[in-house]
GROMACS .gro file of C-alpha atoms in nm:
model
  448
    1MET     CA    1   7.762  -0.557   2.236
    2VAL     CA    2   7.594  -0.881   2.142
    3GLN     CA    3   7.820  -0.949   1.842
    4ASN     CA    4   8.113  -0.983   2.083
    5THR     CA    5   7.947  -1.269   2.275
    6PRO     CA    6   7.889  -1.632   2.181
    7LEU     CA    7   7.513  -1.590   2.240
    8LEU     CA    8   7.442  -1.465   1.890
    9GLU     CA    9   7.611  -1.755   1.710
   10LEU     CA   10   7.456  -2.001   1.953
   11ALA     CA   11   7.104  -1.862   1.904
   12PHE     CA   12   7.122  -1.874   1.524
   13ALA     CA   13   7.281  -2.218   1.528
   14ALA     CA   14   6.997  -2.345   1.750
   15LEU     CA   15   6.744  -2.245   1.483
   16LYS     CA   16   6.871  -2.541   1.281
   17ALA     CA   17   6.765  -2.788   1.550
   18ASP     CA   18   6.500  -3.045   1.468
   19ASP     CA   19   6.382  -3.044   1.829
   20ASP     CA   20   6.081  -2.812   1.857
   21SER     CA   21   6.159  -2.689   2.207
   22VAL     CA   22   6.515  -2.595   2.109
   23PHE     CA   23   6.388  -2.421   1.798
   24ASP     CA   24   6.127  -2.226   1.997
   25THR     CA   25   6.389  -2.117   2.252
   26ALA     CA   26   6.618  -2.005   1.970
   27VAL     CA   27   6.334  -1.803   1.815
   28ASP     CA   28   6.281  -1.616   2.142
   29ALA     CA   29   6.654  -1.554   2.180
   30VAL     CA   30   6.695  -1.421   1.825
   31CYS     CA   31   6.389  -1.197   1.863
   32GLY     CA   32   6.534  -1.060   2.188
   33ILE     CA   33   6.864  -0.981   2.017
   34ILE     CA   34   6.684  -0.806   1.732
   35TYR     CA   35   6.468  -0.607   1.972
   36GLU     CA   36   6.777  -0.460   2.139
   37THR     CA   37   6.881  -0.304   1.807
   38ARG     CA   38   6.566  -0.094   1.766
   39SER     CA   39   6.625   0.276   1.717
   40ASP     CA   40   6.567   0.482   2.031
   41SER     CA   41   6.532   0.860   2.047
   42ASP     CA   42   6.759   0.859   2.356
   43ASP     CA   43   7.047   0.688   2.172
   44ASP     CA   44   7.366   0.892   2.150
   45PRO     CA   45   7.556   0.898   1.818
   46GLY     CA   46   7.790   0.623   1.935
   47SER     CA   47   7.500   0.391   2.020
   48VAL     CA   48   7.333   0.460   1.687
   49GLN     CA   49   7.652   0.372   1.501
   50ALA     CA   50   7.703   0.057   1.705
   51LYS     CA   51   7.346  -0.060   1.645
   52ASN     CA   52   7.370   0.010   1.272
   53THR     CA   53   7.693  -0.187   1.252
   54THR     CA   54   7.540  -0.479   1.441
   55VAL     CA   55   7.233  -0.480   1.220
   56GLU     CA   56   7.397  -0.437   0.882
   57GLN     CA   57   7.719  -0.636   0.930
   58VAL     CA   58   7.608  -0.909   1.171
   59LEU     CA   59   7.232  -0.964   1.195
   60VAL     CA   60   7.129  -0.905   0.832
   61PRO     CA   61   7.374  -1.169   0.698
   62GLN     CA   62   7.257  -1.411   0.968
   63LEU     CA   63   6.893  -1.351   0.879
   64ASN     CA   64   6.966  -1.403   0.510
   65GLY     CA   65   7.091  -1.747   0.611
   66VAL     CA   66   6.773  -1.807   0.815
   67ALA     CA   67   6.567  -1.711   0.511
   68ALA     CA   68   6.747  -1.970   0.299
   69GLN     CA   69   6.695  -2.224   0.577
   70MET     CA   70   6.321  -2.145   0.591
   71ARG     CA   71   6.283  -2.192   0.215
   72GLY     CA   72   6.443  -2.537   0.236
   73ASP     CA   73   6.284  -2.648   0.565
   74GLN     CA   74   6.089  -2.967   0.508
   75GLN     CA   75   5.874  -2.903   0.815
   76VAL     CA   76   5.763  -2.571   0.665
   77ALA     CA   77   5.686  -2.743   0.335
   78GLU     CA   78   5.471  -2.993   0.525
   79GLY     CA   79   5.277  -2.711   0.695
   80ASP     CA   80   5.418  -2.738   1.048
   81GLU     CA   81   5.234  -2.450   1.219
   82GLU     CA   82   5.481  -2.399   1.504
   83ARG     CA   83   5.782  -2.396   1.273
   84ILE     CA   84   5.610  -2.150   1.038
   85ARG     CA   85   5.511  -1.926   1.328
   86GLY     CA   86   5.869  -1.925   1.453
   87TYR     CA   87   6.012  -1.805   1.124
   88CYS     CA   88   5.738  -1.544   1.083
   89GLN     CA   89   5.797  -1.419   1.436
   90ILE     CA   90   6.168  -1.365   1.368
   91PHE     CA   91   6.120  -1.181   1.040
   92ALA     CA   92   5.828  -0.976   1.173
   93GLU     CA   93   6.043  -0.869   1.469
   94ALA     CA   94   6.328  -0.770   1.237
   95GLY     CA   95   6.097  -0.587   0.998
   96GLU     CA   96   5.929  -0.387   1.273
   97ALA     CA   97   6.260  -0.309   1.447
   98TRP     CA   98   6.434  -0.189   1.131
   99VAL     CA   99   6.150  -0.057   0.917
  100GLN     CA  100   6.291   0.293   0.899
  101ARG     CA  101   6.633   0.157   0.803
  102ILE     CA  102   6.469  -0.056   0.533
  103VAL     CA  103   6.301   0.243   0.370
  104LEU     CA  104   6.617   0.454   0.378
  105ASN     CA  105   6.859   0.181   0.267
  106MET     CA  106   6.663  -0.081   0.076
  107GLY     CA  107   6.975  -0.224  -0.088
  108VAL     CA  108   7.113  -0.353   0.242
  109PHE     CA  109   6.779  -0.502   0.352
  110GLU     CA  110   6.662  -0.648   0.021
  111GLY     CA  111   6.717  -1.003   0.146
  112LEU     CA  112   6.517  -0.939   0.462
  113VAL     CA  113   6.228  -0.788   0.266
  114GLY     CA  114   6.241  -1.090   0.032
  115ALA     CA  115   6.212  -1.317   0.335
  116LEU     CA  116   5.912  -1.121   0.462
  117VAL     CA  117   5.748  -1.158   0.121
  118ASP     CA  118   5.814  -1.534   0.133
  119CYS     CA  119   5.662  -1.547   0.480
  120MET     CA  120   5.347  -1.391   0.335
  121ARG     CA  121   5.329  -1.681   0.089
  122LEU     CA  122   5.308  -1.941   0.364
  123GLU     CA  123   4.978  -2.119   0.416
  124SER     CA  124   4.936  -2.048   0.788
  125LEU     CA  125   4.690  -1.761   0.810
  126ASP     CA  126   4.758  -1.714   1.181
  127ALA     CA  127   5.132  -1.686   1.121
  128ILE     CA  128   5.122  -1.441   0.832
  129ALA     CA  129   4.884  -1.218   1.030
  130MET     CA  130   5.191  -1.143   1.245
  131LEU     CA  131   5.333  -0.951   0.947
  132PHE     CA  132   5.040  -0.717   0.884
  133TYR     CA  133   5.163  -0.443   1.119
  134PHE     CA  134   5.502  -0.443   0.944
  135TRP     CA  135   5.347  -0.389   0.602
  136ASN     CA  136   5.141  -0.103   0.741
  137ARG     CA  137   5.448   0.067   0.892
  138LEU     CA  138   5.653   0.005   0.578
  139ALA     CA  139   5.384   0.166   0.362
  140ASP     CA  140   5.350   0.468   0.591
  141LEU     CA  141   5.725   0.531   0.608
  142THR     CA  142   5.771   0.470   0.236
  143LEU     CA  143   5.528   0.752   0.166
  144GLU     CA  144   5.681   0.972   0.436
  145TYR     CA  145   6.050   0.932   0.351
  146THR     CA  146   6.068   0.869  -0.023
  147SER     CA  147   5.951   1.034  -0.342
  148SER     CA  148   5.830   0.865  -0.659
  149CYS     CA  149   6.172   0.901  -0.824
  150ASP     CA  150   6.374   0.743  -0.540
  151PRO     CA  151   6.527   0.401  -0.619
  152SER     CA  152   6.400   0.274  -0.282
  153ARG     CA  153   6.045   0.376  -0.369
  154ARG     CA  154   6.063   0.195  -0.703
  155SER     CA  155   6.193  -0.121  -0.534
  156LEU     CA  156   5.924  -0.106  -0.268
  157VAL     CA  157   5.650  -0.049  -0.526
  158THR     CA  158   5.752  -0.381  -0.682
  159VAL     CA  159   5.740  -0.545  -0.339
  160PHE     CA  160   5.393  -0.411  -0.264
  161GLU     CA  161   5.265  -0.522  -0.605
  162THR     CA  162   5.378  -0.873  -0.514
  163ILE     CA  163   5.198  -0.843  -0.180
  164ILE     CA  164   4.876  -0.754  -0.365
  165ASN     CA  165   4.884  -1.080  -0.560
  166ILE     CA  166   4.978  -1.284  -0.252
  167SER     CA  167   4.701  -1.122  -0.048
  168ILE     CA  168   4.438  -1.192  -0.312
  169ALA     CA  169   4.546  -1.556  -0.317
  170HIS     CA  170   4.498  -1.575   0.061
  171LEU     CA  171   4.150  -1.426   0.031
  172LYS     CA  172   4.021  -1.732  -0.153
  173TYR     CA  173   3.771  -1.959   0.013
  174PRO     CA  174   3.904  -2.314   0.057
  175GLU     CA  175   3.853  -2.542  -0.241
  176SER     CA  176   3.656  -2.769  -0.009
  177TYR     CA  177   3.406  -2.490   0.066
  178ASP     CA  178   3.054  -2.614  -0.002
  179SER     CA  179   2.865  -2.319  -0.148
  180SER     CA  180   2.541  -2.520  -0.147
  181ASN     CA  181   2.563  -2.536   0.232
  182MET     CA  182   2.473  -2.217   0.420
  183ARG     CA  183   2.775  -2.272   0.649
  184GLY     CA  184   2.998  -2.385   0.363
  185GLY     CA  185   3.110  -2.693   0.553
  186MET     CA  186   3.306  -2.475   0.799
  187THR     CA  187   3.254  -2.460   1.174
  188ALA     CA  188   3.131  -2.134   1.325
  189LYS     CA  189   3.480  -2.072   1.468
  190GLU     CA  190   3.645  -2.133   1.131
  191ARG     CA  191   3.403  -1.897   0.957
  192ASP     CA  192   3.457  -1.622   1.212
  193GLU     CA  193   3.836  -1.657   1.198
  194PHE     CA  194   3.843  -1.659   0.819
  195ARG     CA  195   3.611  -1.357   0.803
  196GLU     CA  196   3.835  -1.166   1.046
  197PHE     CA  197   4.147  -1.265   0.852
  198ARG     CA  198   3.998  -1.144   0.523
  199HIS     CA  199   3.911  -0.807   0.666
  200ASN     CA  200   4.255  -0.769   0.825
  201ILE     CA  201   4.442  -0.859   0.508
  202GLY     CA  202   4.208  -0.617   0.333
  203ASP     CA  203   4.383  -0.345   0.536
  204VAL     CA  204   4.715  -0.465   0.391
  205LEU     CA  205   4.568  -0.420   0.044
  206LYS     CA  206   4.478  -0.059   0.128
  207ASP     CA  207   4.839   0.000   0.230
  208CYS     CA  208   4.952  -0.150  -0.099
  209VAL     CA  209   4.727   0.085  -0.298
  210CYS     CA  210   4.874   0.388  -0.122
  211VAL     CA  211   5.229   0.290  -0.224
  212VAL     CA  212   5.166   0.138  -0.567
  213GLY     CA  213   4.905   0.388  -0.687
  214GLN     CA  214   4.536   0.321  -0.738
  215SER     CA  215   4.523   0.237  -1.110
  216LYS     CA  216   4.830   0.016  -1.093
  217ALA     CA  217   4.690  -0.163  -0.787
  218LEU     CA  218   4.347  -0.215  -0.946
  219LEU     CA  219   4.513  -0.378  -1.245
  220HIS     CA  220   4.588  -0.688  -1.036
  221PRO     CA  221   4.228  -0.786  -0.944
  222TYR     CA  222   4.120  -0.679  -1.293
  223ASN     CA  223   4.361  -0.926  -1.453
  224ILE     CA  224   4.222  -1.205  -1.234
  225ILE     CA  225   3.865  -1.111  -1.328
  226VAL     CA  226   3.944  -1.109  -1.700
  227ALA     CA  227   4.124  -1.442  -1.677
  228ASN     CA  228   3.817  -1.594  -1.510
  229ILE     CA  229   3.555  -1.464  -1.751
  230ASP     CA  230   3.753  -1.484  -2.077
  231GLY     CA  231   3.934  -1.814  -2.033
  232ASN     CA  232   3.821  -2.132  -2.203
  233ALA     CA  233   3.864  -2.340  -1.889
  234GLN     CA  234   3.605  -2.325  -1.611
  235LEU     CA  235   3.808  -2.183  -1.323
  236PRO     CA  236   3.701  -2.217  -0.958
  237TRP     CA  237   3.461  -1.948  -0.841
  238GLN     CA  238   3.692  -1.882  -0.546
  239ASP     CA  239   3.945  -1.701  -0.770
  240LEU     CA  240   3.695  -1.447  -0.899
  241GLU     CA  241   3.532  -1.399  -0.559
  242ALA     CA  242   3.873  -1.324  -0.402
  243ALA     CA  243   3.944  -1.059  -0.665
  244LEU     CA  244   3.605  -0.901  -0.597
  245PHE     CA  245   3.668  -0.897  -0.222
  246ALA     CA  246   4.004  -0.731  -0.290
  247LEU     CA  247   3.830  -0.465  -0.498
  248ARG     CA  248   3.592  -0.394  -0.213
  249ALA     CA  249   3.878  -0.366   0.036
  250MET     CA  250   4.071  -0.132  -0.192
  251GLY     CA  251   3.766   0.089  -0.239
  252ALA     CA  252   3.836   0.284   0.081
  253VAL     CA  253   4.144   0.444  -0.079
  254ILE     CA  254   4.030   0.468  -0.443
  255SER     CA  255   3.938   0.813  -0.570
  256SER     CA  256   3.594   0.876  -0.717
  257ASN     CA  257   3.780   1.023  -1.016
  258GLU     CA  258   3.972   0.706  -1.103
  259ASN     CA  259   3.908   0.672  -1.477
  260GLU     CA  260   4.165   0.421  -1.597
  261MET     CA  261   4.077   0.086  -1.441
  262LEU     CA  262   3.737   0.111  -1.271
  263PRO     CA  263   3.541   0.164  -1.595
  264LYS     CA  264   3.701  -0.153  -1.733
  265ILE     CA  265   3.623  -0.340  -1.412
  266MET     CA  266   3.261  -0.226  -1.400
  267ASP     CA  267   3.214  -0.328  -1.763
  268THR     CA  268   3.295  -0.690  -1.672
  269PHE     CA  269   3.010  -0.732  -1.422
  270ALA     CA  270   2.754  -0.829  -1.684
  271ARG     CA  271   2.971  -1.126  -1.783
  272PHE     CA  272   3.017  -1.287  -1.442
  273PRO     CA  273   2.920  -1.654  -1.407
  274SER     CA  274   2.597  -1.723  -1.222
  275HIS     CA  275   2.696  -1.812  -0.868
  276PRO     CA  276   2.550  -1.681  -0.540
  277LYS     CA  277   2.892  -1.611  -0.384
  278LEU     CA  278   3.000  -1.415  -0.692
  279ARG     CA  279   2.670  -1.225  -0.702
  280TYR     CA  280   2.702  -1.143  -0.334
  281ALA     CA  281   3.062  -1.019  -0.370
  282ALA     CA  282   2.992  -0.819  -0.688
  283THR     CA  283   2.687  -0.654  -0.530
  284LEU     CA  284   2.894  -0.542  -0.232
  285VAL     CA  285   3.158  -0.402  -0.469
  286ILE     CA  286   2.889  -0.186  -0.630
  287GLY     CA  287   2.788  -0.063  -0.285
  288ARG     CA  288   3.150   0.022  -0.202
  289TYR     CA  289   3.200   0.237  -0.511
  290THR     CA  290   2.878   0.439  -0.516
  291GLU     CA  291   3.067   0.766  -0.471
  292TRP     CA  292   3.260   0.673  -0.785
  293THR     CA  293   2.931   0.590  -0.958
  294TYR     CA  294   2.803   0.938  -0.877
  295GLU     CA  295   3.089   1.074  -1.087
  296HIS     CA  296   3.014   0.818  -1.360
  297PRO     CA  297   2.631   0.821  -1.386
  298GLN     CA  298   2.629   0.610  -1.702
  299TYR     CA  299   2.663   0.308  -1.469
  300VAL     CA  300   2.369   0.394  -1.241
  301GLN     CA  301   2.098   0.212  -1.436
  302PHE     CA  302   2.297  -0.108  -1.482
  303GLN     CA  303   2.398  -0.113  -1.116
  304LEU     CA  304   2.041  -0.051  -1.001
  305ASN     CA  305   1.919  -0.343  -1.213
  306TYR     CA  306   2.205  -0.564  -1.092
  307ILE     CA  307   2.122  -0.492  -0.730
  308ALA     CA  308   1.749  -0.547  -0.791
  309GLU     CA  309   1.814  -0.891  -0.941
  310GLY     CA  310   2.000  -0.986  -0.625
  311PHE     CA  311   1.686  -0.949  -0.416
  312LYS     CA  312   1.555  -1.261  -0.590
  313MET     CA  313   1.833  -1.471  -0.433
  314ARG     CA  314   1.807  -1.529  -0.061
  315GLU     CA  315   2.187  -1.556  -0.026
  316VAL     CA  316   2.231  -1.216  -0.192
  317ALA     CA  317   1.935  -1.019  -0.052
  318ALA     CA  318   2.124  -0.870   0.244
  319ALA     CA  319   2.405  -0.748   0.016
  320SER     CA  320   2.147  -0.604  -0.223
  321ALA     CA  321   1.972  -0.412   0.053
  322GLN     CA  322   2.298  -0.267   0.180
  323SER     CA  323   2.427  -0.170  -0.165
  324LEU     CA  324   2.092  -0.023  -0.267
  325LYS     CA  325   2.105   0.197   0.043
  326PHE     CA  326   2.447   0.333  -0.056
  327LEU     CA  327   2.354   0.372  -0.423
  328CYS     CA  328   2.039   0.567  -0.332
  329GLN     CA  329   2.227   0.774  -0.077
  330ASP     CA  330   2.508   0.879  -0.312
  331CYS     CA  331   2.323   0.878  -0.645
  332ALA     CA  332   1.979   1.000  -0.537
  333ARG     CA  333   1.974   1.279  -0.796
  334TYR     CA  334   1.998   1.023  -1.077
  335LEU     CA  335   1.736   0.793  -0.923
  336ALA     CA  336   1.477   1.053  -0.826
  337GLU     CA  337   1.280   1.010  -1.148
  338HIS     CA  338   1.250   0.637  -1.073
  339TRP     CA  339   1.103   0.677  -0.723
  340ALA     CA  340   0.768   0.523  -0.817
  341ASP     CA  341   0.934   0.215  -0.970
  342LEU     CA  342   1.155   0.179  -0.662
  343LEU     CA  343   0.854   0.203  -0.430
  344LYS     CA  344   0.665  -0.054  -0.634
  345PHE     CA  345   0.964  -0.285  -0.623
  346PHE     CA  346   0.995  -0.227  -0.246
  347ASN     CA  347   0.634  -0.331  -0.192
  348GLU     CA  348   0.679  -0.642  -0.408
  349VAL     CA  349   0.995  -0.749  -0.224
  350VAL     CA  350   0.847  -0.685   0.120
  351SER     CA  351   0.527  -0.876   0.040
  352SER     CA  352   0.731  -1.173  -0.086
  353ASN     CA  353   0.878  -1.219   0.266
  354THR     CA  354   1.223  -1.293   0.123
  355LEU     CA  355   1.396  -1.018   0.322
  356ASP     CA  356   1.491  -1.008   0.686
  357GLU     CA  357   1.349  -0.705   0.862
  358GLY     CA  358   1.698  -0.553   0.887
  359ASP     CA  359   1.719  -0.561   0.507
  360VAL     CA  360   1.373  -0.403   0.480
  361ILE     CA  361   1.492  -0.122   0.706
  362GLU     CA  362   1.793  -0.061   0.481
  363PHE     CA  363   1.563  -0.057   0.178
  364SER     CA  364   1.340   0.196   0.359
  365GLU     CA  365   1.643   0.418   0.418
  366ALA     CA  366   1.734   0.388   0.050
  367LEU     CA  367   1.388   0.509  -0.048
  368ALA     CA  368   1.415   0.803   0.191
  369HIS     CA  369   1.734   0.921   0.019
  370VAL     CA  370   1.571   0.900  -0.324
  371VAL     CA  371   1.248   1.071  -0.215
  372SER     CA  372   1.459   1.352  -0.067
  373ALA     CA  373   1.590   1.422  -0.417
  374VAL     CA  374   1.247   1.420  -0.585
  375PRO     CA  375   1.159   1.776  -0.693
  376GLU     CA  376   0.822   1.937  -0.636
  377PRO     CA  377   0.542   1.889  -0.718
  378SER     CA  378   0.621   1.517  -0.695
  379THR     CA  379   0.783   1.521  -0.350
  380THR     CA  380   0.457   1.512  -0.157
  381SER     CA  381   0.319   1.231  -0.372
  382ALA     CA  382   0.634   1.026  -0.310
  383ILE     CA  383   0.616   1.080   0.067
  384GLU     CA  384   0.249   0.988   0.080
  385SER     CA  385   0.304   0.678  -0.131
  386PHE     CA  386   0.542   0.538   0.128
  387CYS     CA  387   0.388   0.666   0.450
  388MET     CA  388   0.016   0.618   0.392
  389PRO     CA  389   0.014   0.237   0.349
  390VAL     CA  390   0.230   0.202   0.659
  391GLY     CA  391   0.004   0.436   0.854
  392GLN     CA  392  -0.312   0.260   0.739
  393GLU     CA  393  -0.182  -0.082   0.842
  394LEU     CA  394  -0.072   0.057   1.178
  395GLY     CA  395  -0.416   0.210   1.230
  396THR     CA  396  -0.590  -0.120   1.153
  397LEU     CA  397  -0.366  -0.315   1.392
  398LEU     CA  398  -0.396  -0.062   1.675
  399GLN     CA  399  -0.775  -0.067   1.658
  400LYS     CA  400  -0.785  -0.434   1.757
  401PRO     CA  401  -0.938  -0.487   2.101
  402ALA     CA  402  -0.654  -0.723   2.197
  403PHE     CA  403  -0.308  -0.800   2.056
  404VAL     CA  404  -0.145  -1.136   2.002
  405GLU     CA  405   0.235  -1.163   1.990
  406ASP     CA  406   0.246  -1.147   1.608
  407ASP     CA  407   0.049  -0.820   1.621
  408ARG     CA  408   0.302  -0.666   1.860
  409LYS     CA  409   0.591  -0.770   1.637
  410ARG     CA  410   0.420  -0.636   1.328
  411ILE     CA  411   0.349  -0.301   1.495
  412ALA     CA  412   0.712  -0.272   1.605
  413LEU     CA  413   0.834  -0.351   1.251
  414LEU     CA  414   0.605  -0.097   1.090
  415LEU     CA  415   0.713   0.171   1.337
  416ASP     CA  416   1.076   0.092   1.259
  417ARG     CA  417   1.017   0.135   0.885
  418PHE     CA  418   0.823   0.454   0.939
  419GLY     CA  419   1.083   0.596   1.176
  420VAL     CA  420   1.379   0.517   0.950
  421PHE     CA  421   1.209   0.670   0.649
  422LEU     CA  422   1.135   0.994   0.837
  423ARG     CA  423   1.482   1.004   0.993
  424PHE     CA  424   1.661   1.001   0.658
  425LEU     CA  425   1.409   1.210   0.467
  426TYR     CA  426   1.551   1.556   0.395
  427VAL     CA  427   1.306   1.817   0.266
  428GLU     CA  428   1.456   2.146   0.380
  429ASN     CA  429   1.323   2.454   0.195
  430ASN     CA  430   1.031   2.250   0.062
  431GLU     CA  431   0.724   2.399   0.229
  432PRO     CA  432   0.459   2.159   0.085
  433ALA     CA  433   0.664   1.859   0.194
  434ASP     CA  434   0.726   2.011   0.539
  435MET     CA  435   0.354   2.068   0.586
  436LEU     CA  436   0.273   1.714   0.475
  437LEU     CA  437   0.526   1.564   0.716
  438SER     CA  438   0.385   1.771   1.001
  439ARG     CA  439   0.036   1.644   0.921
  440ILE     CA  440   0.152   1.281   0.897
  441ILE     CA  441   0.330   1.302   1.232
  442ASN     CA  442   0.037   1.474   1.402
  443GLU     CA  443  -0.205   1.212   1.271
  444SER     CA  444   0.025   0.922   1.360
  445TRP     CA  445   0.114   1.029   1.709
  446PRO     CA  446  -0.225   0.951   1.868
  447LEU     CA  447  -0.207   0.603   1.718
  448VAL     CA  448   0.126   0.540   1.883
   0.00000   0.00000   0.00000
């Protein structure tokens, strides 16, 4: 076994080298040693015992020393990417190799888990992304192998709560981000990489919610929100925006019946500072939690107004269109009585030319969901109010003796709106509406 050879001591000793090439070689050697101790279904009892002994009595103490070395490494403190990646690679390899052992015997591996938490605190986004798979596996096995009363579960809940706070901190836009610039002062590559990182660490947050519990997990972004809107000092907008992004990421695993934290969170929206990035993030949060809103209809009117205000800001319009679509889809029964106001607002927004056509299409889908919930005798009036102006404009354009390019584009856009509205309109068991739709389609088809 490896503990009976000088290779192990040599590999760990080489990690202390200042020379980058020696350090990198040592990282590969240590990772190879760790890999050989992974559990294998073909292992006989003797092999299992030997591996466990190697891990617990030899490698874990060595890695605890590496963790202390990492915390005091000046190159890490100075942001040396290669050095940071090396440490993260070692601890990620150990975490993935021994994740089942960690869950079942947290006391032995507490130092290793502490090192993995410290790795998550490092500033290299590329390096800490190496740890995301470990946190996913740790969360899955924690739920599979432990119950809420197990000491290991309680210890790991504390760990995952820490990861929530660390993850939210990493979600923040750089302080140098220029919100007055459409690109924020970042290159296209930087924007794409940061966007991808945020969505990937959002998956880590979902794992955290599953272990910690939804209300306890939501408390963390809530505390950040309250600190930003209640404090005397003017805090950077990045802090609040990161908390809102975290809320949106967590939404995938939050129940629509969560009644402890989400009402408190939703009640803070009216007090947010005026900033396009905050408005954009808050609007998308509303869109993420529309199933929850269905169960809490007292928030529908405020959220509808909040989304509508966002259409007035070019930076927020796309988020508003998307969130309105989800709100109308999930809360149509509460919005049906407002269909005429929504249609009027739709016409005003479209005529202002502030929306991209993709946003107009999403708004058209939103209207279709609401109109589907309108009871007779108003259903037919609602359908006609949307379809007839579109049909009339199409008829006028198609009667031209010759088309210019703008005419062709306009015809295509109108057909898209018309098609999306009809696709998402649901009027089953409504004979007057069925007859009207048949007539509209029959009259429109010759035009097309």
